[in-house]
PDB file of C-alpha atoms in Angstrom:
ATOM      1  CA  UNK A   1       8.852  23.783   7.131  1.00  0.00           C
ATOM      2  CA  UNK A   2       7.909  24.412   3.482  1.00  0.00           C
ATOM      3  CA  UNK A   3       5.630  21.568   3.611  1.00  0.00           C
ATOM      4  CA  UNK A   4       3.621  23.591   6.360  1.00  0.00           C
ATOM      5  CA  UNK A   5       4.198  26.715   4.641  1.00  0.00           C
ATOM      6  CA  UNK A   6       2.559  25.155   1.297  1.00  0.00           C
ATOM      7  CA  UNK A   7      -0.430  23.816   3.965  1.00  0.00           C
ATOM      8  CA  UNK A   8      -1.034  27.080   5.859  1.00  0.00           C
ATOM      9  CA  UNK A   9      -1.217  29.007   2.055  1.00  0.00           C
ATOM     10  CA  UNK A  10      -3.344  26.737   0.860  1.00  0.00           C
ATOM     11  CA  UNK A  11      -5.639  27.309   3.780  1.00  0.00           C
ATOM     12  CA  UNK A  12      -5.773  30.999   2.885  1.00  0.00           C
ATOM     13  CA  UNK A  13      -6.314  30.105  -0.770  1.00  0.00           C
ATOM     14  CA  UNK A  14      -2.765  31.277  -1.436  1.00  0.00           C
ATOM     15  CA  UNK A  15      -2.447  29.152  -4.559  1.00  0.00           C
ATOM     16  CA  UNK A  16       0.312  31.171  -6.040  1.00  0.00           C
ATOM     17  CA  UNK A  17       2.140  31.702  -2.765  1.00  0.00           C
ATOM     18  CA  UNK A  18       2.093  27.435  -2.579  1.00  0.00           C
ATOM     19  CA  UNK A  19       4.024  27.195  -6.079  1.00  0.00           C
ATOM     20  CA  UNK A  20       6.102  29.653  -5.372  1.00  0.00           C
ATOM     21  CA  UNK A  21       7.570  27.703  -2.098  1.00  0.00           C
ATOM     22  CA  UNK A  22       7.144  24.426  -4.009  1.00  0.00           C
ATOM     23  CA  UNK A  23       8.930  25.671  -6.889  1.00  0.00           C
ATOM     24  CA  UNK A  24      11.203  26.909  -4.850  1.00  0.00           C
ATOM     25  CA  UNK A  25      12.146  23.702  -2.876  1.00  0.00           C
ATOM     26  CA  UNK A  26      15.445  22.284  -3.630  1.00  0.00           C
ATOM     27  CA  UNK A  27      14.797  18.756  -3.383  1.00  0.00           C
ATOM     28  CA  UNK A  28      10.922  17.200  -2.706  1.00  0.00           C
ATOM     29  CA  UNK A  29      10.112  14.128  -1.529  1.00  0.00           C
ATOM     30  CA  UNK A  30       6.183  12.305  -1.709  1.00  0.00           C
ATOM     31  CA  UNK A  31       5.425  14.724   1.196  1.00  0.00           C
ATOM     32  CA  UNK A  32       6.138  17.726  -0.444  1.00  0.00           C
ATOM     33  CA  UNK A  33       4.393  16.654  -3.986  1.00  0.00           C
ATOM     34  CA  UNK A  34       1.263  15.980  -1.739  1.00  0.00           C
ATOM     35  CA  UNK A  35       1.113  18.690  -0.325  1.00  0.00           C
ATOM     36  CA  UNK A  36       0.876  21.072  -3.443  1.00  0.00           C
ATOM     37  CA  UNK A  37      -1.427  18.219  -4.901  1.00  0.00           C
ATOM     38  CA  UNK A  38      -3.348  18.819  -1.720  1.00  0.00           C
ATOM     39  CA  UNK A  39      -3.071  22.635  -1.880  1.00  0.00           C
ATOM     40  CA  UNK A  40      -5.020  22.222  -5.623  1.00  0.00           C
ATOM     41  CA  UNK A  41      -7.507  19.687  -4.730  1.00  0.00           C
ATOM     42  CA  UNK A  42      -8.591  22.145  -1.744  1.00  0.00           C
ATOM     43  CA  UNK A  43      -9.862  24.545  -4.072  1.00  0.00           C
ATOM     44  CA  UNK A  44     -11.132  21.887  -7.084  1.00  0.00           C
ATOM     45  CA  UNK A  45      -8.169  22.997  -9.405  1.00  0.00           C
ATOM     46  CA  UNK A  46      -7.973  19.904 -11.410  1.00  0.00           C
ATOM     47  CA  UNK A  47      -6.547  21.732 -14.277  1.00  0.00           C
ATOM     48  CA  UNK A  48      -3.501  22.552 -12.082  1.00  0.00           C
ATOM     49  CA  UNK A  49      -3.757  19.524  -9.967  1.00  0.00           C
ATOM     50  CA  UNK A  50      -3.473  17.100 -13.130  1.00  0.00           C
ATOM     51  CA  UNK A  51       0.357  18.562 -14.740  1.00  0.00           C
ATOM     52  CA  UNK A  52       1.512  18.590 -11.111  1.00  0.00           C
ATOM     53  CA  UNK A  53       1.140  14.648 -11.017  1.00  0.00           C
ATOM     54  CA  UNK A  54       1.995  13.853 -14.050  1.00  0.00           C
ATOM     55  CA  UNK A  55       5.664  16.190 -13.284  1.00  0.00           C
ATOM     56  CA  UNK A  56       5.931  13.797 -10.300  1.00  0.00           C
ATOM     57  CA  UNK A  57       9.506  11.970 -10.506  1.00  0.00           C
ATOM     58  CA  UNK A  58       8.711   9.502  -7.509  1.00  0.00           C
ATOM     59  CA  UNK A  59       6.460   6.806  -6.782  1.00  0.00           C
ATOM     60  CA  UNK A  60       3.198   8.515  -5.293  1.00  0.00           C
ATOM     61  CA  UNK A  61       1.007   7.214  -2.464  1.00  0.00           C
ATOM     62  CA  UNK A  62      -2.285   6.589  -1.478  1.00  0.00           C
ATOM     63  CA  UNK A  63      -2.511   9.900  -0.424  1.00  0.00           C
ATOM     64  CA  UNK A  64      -1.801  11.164  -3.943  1.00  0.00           C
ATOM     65  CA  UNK A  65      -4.547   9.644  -5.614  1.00  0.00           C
ATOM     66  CA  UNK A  66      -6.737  10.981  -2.923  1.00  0.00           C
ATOM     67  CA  UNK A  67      -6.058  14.325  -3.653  1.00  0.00           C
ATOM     68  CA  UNK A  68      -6.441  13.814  -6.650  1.00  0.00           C
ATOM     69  CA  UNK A  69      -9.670  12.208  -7.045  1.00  0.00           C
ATOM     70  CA  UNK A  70     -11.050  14.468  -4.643  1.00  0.00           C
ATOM     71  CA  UNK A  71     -10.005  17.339  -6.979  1.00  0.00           C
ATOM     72  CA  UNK A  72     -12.131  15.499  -9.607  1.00  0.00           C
ATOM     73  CA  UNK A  73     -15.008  14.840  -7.658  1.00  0.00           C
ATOM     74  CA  UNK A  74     -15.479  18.566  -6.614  1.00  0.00           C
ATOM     75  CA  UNK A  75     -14.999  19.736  -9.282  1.00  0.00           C
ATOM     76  CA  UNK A  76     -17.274  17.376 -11.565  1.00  0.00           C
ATOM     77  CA  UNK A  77     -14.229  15.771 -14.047  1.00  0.00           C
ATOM     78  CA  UNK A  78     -15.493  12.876 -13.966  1.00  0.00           C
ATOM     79  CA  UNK A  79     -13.437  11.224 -17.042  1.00  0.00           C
ATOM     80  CA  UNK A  80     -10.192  12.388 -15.672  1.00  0.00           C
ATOM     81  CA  UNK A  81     -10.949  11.012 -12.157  1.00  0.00           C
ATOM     82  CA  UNK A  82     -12.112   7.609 -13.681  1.00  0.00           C
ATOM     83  CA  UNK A  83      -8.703   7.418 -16.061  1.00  0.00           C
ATOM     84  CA  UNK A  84      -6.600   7.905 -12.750  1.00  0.00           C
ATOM     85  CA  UNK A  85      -8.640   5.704 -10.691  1.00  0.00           C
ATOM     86  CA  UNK A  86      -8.181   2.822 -13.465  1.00  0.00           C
ATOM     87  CA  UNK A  87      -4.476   3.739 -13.751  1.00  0.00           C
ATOM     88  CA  UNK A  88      -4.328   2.548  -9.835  1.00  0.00           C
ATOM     89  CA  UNK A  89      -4.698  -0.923 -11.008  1.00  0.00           C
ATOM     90  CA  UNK A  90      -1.935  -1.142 -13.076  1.00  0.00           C
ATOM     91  CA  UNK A  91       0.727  -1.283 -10.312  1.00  0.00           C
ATOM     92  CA  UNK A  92       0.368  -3.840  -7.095  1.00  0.00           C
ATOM     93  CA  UNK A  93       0.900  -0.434  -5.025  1.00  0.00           C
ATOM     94  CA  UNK A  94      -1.520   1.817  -5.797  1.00  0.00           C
ATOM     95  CA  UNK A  95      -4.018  -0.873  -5.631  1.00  0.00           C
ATOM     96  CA  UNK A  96      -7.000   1.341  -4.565  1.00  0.00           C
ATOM     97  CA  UNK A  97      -8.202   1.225  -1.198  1.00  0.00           C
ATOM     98  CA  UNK A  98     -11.474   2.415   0.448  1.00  0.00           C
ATOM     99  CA  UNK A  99     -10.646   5.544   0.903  1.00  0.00           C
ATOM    100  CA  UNK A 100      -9.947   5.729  -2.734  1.00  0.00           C
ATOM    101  CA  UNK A 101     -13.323   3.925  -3.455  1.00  0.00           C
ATOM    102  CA  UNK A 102     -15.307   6.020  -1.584  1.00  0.00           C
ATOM    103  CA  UNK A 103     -13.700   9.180  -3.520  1.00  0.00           C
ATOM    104  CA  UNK A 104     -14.819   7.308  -6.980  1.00  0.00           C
ATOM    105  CA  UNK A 105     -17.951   6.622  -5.166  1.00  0.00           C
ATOM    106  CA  UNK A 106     -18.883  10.642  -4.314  1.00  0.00           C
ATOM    107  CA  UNK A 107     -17.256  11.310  -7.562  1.00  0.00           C
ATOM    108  CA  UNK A 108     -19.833   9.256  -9.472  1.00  0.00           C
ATOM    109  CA  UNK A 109     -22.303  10.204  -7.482  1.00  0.00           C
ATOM    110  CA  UNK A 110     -22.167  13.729  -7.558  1.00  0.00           C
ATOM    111  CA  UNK A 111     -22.447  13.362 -11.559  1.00  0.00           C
ATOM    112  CA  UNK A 112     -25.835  11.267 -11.144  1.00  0.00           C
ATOM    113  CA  UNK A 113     -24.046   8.416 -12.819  1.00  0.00           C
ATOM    114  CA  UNK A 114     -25.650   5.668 -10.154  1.00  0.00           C
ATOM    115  CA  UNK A 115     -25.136   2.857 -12.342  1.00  0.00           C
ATOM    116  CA  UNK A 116     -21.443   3.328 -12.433  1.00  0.00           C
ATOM    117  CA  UNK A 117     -21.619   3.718  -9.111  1.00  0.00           C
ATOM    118  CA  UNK A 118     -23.154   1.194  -8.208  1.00  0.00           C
ATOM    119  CA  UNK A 119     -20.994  -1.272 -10.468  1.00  0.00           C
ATOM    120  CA  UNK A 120     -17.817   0.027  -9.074  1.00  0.00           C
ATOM    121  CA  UNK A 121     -19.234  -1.228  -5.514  1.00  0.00           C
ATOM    122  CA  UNK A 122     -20.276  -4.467  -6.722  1.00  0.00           C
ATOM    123  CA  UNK A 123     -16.612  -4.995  -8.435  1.00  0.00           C
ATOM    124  CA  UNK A 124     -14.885  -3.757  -5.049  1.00  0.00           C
ATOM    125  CA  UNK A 125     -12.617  -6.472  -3.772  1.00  0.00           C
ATOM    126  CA  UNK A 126     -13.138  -6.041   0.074  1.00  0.00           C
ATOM    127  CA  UNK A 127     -16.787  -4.942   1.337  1.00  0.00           C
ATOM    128  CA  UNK A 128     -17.788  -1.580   1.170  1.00  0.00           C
ATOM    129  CA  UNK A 129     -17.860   0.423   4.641  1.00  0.00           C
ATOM    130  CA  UNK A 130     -19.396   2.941   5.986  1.00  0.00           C
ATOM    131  CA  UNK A 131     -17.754   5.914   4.259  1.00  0.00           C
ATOM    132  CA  UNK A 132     -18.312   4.306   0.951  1.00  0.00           C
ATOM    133  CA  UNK A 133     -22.307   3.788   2.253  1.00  0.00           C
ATOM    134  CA  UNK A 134     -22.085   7.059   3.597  1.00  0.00           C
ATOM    135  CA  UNK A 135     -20.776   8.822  -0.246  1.00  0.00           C
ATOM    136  CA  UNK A 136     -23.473   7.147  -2.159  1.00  0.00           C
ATOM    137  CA  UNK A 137     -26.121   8.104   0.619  1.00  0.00           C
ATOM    138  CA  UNK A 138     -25.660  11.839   0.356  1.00  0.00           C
ATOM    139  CA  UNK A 139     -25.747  11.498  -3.260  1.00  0.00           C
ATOM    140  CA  UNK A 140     -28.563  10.402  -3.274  1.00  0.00           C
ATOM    141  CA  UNK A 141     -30.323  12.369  -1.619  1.00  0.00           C
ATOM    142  CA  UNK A 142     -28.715  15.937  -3.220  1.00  0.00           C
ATOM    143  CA  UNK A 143     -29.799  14.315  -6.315  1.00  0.00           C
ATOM    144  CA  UNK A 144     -33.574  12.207  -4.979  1.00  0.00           C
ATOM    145  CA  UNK A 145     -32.916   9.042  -5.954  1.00  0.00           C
ATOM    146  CA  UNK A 146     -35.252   7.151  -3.219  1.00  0.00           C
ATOM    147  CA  UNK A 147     -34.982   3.636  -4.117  1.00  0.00           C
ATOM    148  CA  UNK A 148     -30.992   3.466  -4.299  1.00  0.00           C
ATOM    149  CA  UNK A 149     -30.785   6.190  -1.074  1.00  0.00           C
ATOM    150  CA  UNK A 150     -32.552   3.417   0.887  1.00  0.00           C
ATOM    151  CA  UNK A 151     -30.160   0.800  -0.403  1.00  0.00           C
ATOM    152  CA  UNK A 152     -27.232   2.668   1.156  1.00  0.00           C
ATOM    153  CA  UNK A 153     -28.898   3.799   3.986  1.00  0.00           C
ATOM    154  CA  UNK A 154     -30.074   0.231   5.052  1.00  0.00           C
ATOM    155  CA  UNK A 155     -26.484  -0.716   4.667  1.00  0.00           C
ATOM    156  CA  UNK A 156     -25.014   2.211   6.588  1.00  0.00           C
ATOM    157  CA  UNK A 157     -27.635   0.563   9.236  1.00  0.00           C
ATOM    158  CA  UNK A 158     -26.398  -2.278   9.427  1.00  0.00           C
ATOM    159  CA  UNK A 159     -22.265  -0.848  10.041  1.00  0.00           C
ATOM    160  CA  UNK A 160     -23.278   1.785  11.983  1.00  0.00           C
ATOM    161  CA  UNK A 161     -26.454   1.106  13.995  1.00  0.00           C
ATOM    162  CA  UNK A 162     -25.975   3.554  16.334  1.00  0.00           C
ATOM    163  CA  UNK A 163     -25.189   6.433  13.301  1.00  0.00           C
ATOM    164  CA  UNK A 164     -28.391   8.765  12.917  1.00  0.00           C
ATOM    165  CA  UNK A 165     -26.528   9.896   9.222  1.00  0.00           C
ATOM    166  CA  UNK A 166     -29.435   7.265   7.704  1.00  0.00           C
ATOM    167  CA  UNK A 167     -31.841   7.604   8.996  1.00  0.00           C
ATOM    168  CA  UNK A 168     -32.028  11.676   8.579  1.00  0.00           C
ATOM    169  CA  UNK A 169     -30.846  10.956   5.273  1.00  0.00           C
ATOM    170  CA  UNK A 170     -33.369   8.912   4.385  1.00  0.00           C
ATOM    171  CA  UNK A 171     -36.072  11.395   6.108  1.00  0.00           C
ATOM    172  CA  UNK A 172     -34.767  14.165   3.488  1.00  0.00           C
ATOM    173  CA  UNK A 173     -35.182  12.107   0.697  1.00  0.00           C
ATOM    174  CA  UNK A 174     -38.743  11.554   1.564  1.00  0.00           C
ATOM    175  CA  UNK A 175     -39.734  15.211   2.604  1.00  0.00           C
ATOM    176  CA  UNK A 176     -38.243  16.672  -0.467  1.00  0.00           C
ATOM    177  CA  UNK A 177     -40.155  14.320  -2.781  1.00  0.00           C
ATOM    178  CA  UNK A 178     -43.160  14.897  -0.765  1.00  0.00           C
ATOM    179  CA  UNK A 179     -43.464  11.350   1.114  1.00  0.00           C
ATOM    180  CA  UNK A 180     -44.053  13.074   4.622  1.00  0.00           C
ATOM    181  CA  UNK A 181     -45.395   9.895   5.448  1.00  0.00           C
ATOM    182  CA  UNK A 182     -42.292   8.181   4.772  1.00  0.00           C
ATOM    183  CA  UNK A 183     -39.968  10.782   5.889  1.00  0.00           C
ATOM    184  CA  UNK A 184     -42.007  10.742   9.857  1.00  0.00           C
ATOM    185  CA  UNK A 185     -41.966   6.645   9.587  1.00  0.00           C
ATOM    186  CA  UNK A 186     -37.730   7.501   9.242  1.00  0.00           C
ATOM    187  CA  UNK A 187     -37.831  10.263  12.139  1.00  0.00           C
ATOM    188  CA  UNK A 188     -39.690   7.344  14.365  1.00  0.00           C
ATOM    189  CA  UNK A 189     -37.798   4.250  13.277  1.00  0.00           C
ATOM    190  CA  UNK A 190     -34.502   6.395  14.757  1.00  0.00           C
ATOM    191  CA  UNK A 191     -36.596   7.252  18.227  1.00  0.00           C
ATOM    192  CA  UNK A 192     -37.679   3.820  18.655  1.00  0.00           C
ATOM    193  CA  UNK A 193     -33.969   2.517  18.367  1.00  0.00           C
ATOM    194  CA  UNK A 194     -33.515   5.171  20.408  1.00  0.00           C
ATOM    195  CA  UNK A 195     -30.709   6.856  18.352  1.00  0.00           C
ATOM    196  CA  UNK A 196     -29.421  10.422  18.953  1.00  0.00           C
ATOM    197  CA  UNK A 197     -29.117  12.922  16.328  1.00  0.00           C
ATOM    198  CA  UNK A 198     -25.207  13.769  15.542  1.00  0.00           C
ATOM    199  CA  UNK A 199     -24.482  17.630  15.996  1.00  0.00           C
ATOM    200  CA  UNK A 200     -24.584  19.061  12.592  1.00  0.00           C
ATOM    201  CA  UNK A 201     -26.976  17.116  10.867  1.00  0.00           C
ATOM    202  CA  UNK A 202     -30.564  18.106  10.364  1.00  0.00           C
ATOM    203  CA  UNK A 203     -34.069  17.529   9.084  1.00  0.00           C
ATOM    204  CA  UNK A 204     -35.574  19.172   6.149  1.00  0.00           C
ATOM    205  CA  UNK A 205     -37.954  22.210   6.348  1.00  0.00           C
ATOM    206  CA  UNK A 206     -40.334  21.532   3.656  1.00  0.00           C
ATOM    207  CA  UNK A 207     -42.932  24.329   3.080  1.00  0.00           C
ATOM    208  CA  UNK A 208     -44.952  25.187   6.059  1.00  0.00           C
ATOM    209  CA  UNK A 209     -43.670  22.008   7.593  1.00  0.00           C
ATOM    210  CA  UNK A 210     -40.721  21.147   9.654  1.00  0.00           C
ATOM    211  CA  UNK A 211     -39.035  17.854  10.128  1.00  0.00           C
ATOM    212  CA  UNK A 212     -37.287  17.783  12.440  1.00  0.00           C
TER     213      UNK A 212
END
């Protein structure tokens, strides 16, 4: 019950209301420290997220470190992220996982720090799927970077074929760097492989233009 109490606060950006029951708990178990961890990384409170893990007497879980590098990634703490993403390695279980490597992944990303990116994929010890594709993708294009956008998006291709994600992806990229051209060649390469656009995903509305 005060798990879901700690869940439903958070929802409501209740912070205070979600220490108080945690605080209040008499005993916690890796549920309950997840869920205030949880609770914090919701709102990109890495200040608060950070003491709450480190007052953690029991072994966390993979869905620890996911709230926690979340937390990072939102809210742009990069170093702290990267120190508890390292720290995963030091125990046989917390190896990281891709879940965990795509959170690094957006994390980096976000920061425009591609090459890190891009060396934490090449280091990963199983292949990188489509999540992890799918992180470094919409960096890319927040941030225009064509040439590694197309990398990941050619990838994400290749996992998810049927997945319009790259190709309107890619089209953005183009269209906001002015490579209509490129961006239409996109929007056609997806028709002729006759793949649907996802509800929820777009093109970009460039000037007087609209793609579609």
């Amino acid at each position: 019950l005060n798990n879901s109490l700690i869940h439903a606060y958070a929802k409501c950006g209740s912070l205070d209301l979600c220490k108080r029951v945690f605080d209040e708990m008499d005993s916690r178990d890796v549920v309950s420290w997840n869920s205030m961890l949880k609770a914090y990384s919701l709102h990109g409170q890495v200040d608060s997220i950070l003491p709450v893990f480190e007052r953690m007497d029991i072994k966390p879980d993979s869905a620890t470190f996911i709230a926690i590098l979340s937390a990072c990634s939102h809210a742009g703490r990069v170093e702290e992220g990267m120190k508890i993403f390292r720290s995963m390695f030091e125990k046989p279980e917390t190896l990281p996982q891709l879940n965990h490597y795509a959170c690094v992944i957006d994390m980096l990303g976000r920061a425009e720090r591609f090459a890190e990116a891009e060396e934490v994929i090449k280091q990963m010890p199983m292949s990188p799927d489509a999540v992890v594709w799918s992180a470094l993708l919409g960096s890319c294009r927040k941030h225009g970077n064509t040439k590694l956008g197309k990398v990941a998006a050619d990838k994400l291709k290749e996992l998810e074929p049927t997945s319009s994600l790259s190709y309107i992806q890619m089209s953005n990229i183009y269209s906001a760097e002015g490579s209509f051209n490129e961006a239409d060649k996109s929007r056609k390469e997806m028709e002729r492989w006759r793949v649907r656009k996802e509800p929820g995903l777009s093109w970009t509305e460039i000037g007087n233009k609209v793609h579609e």
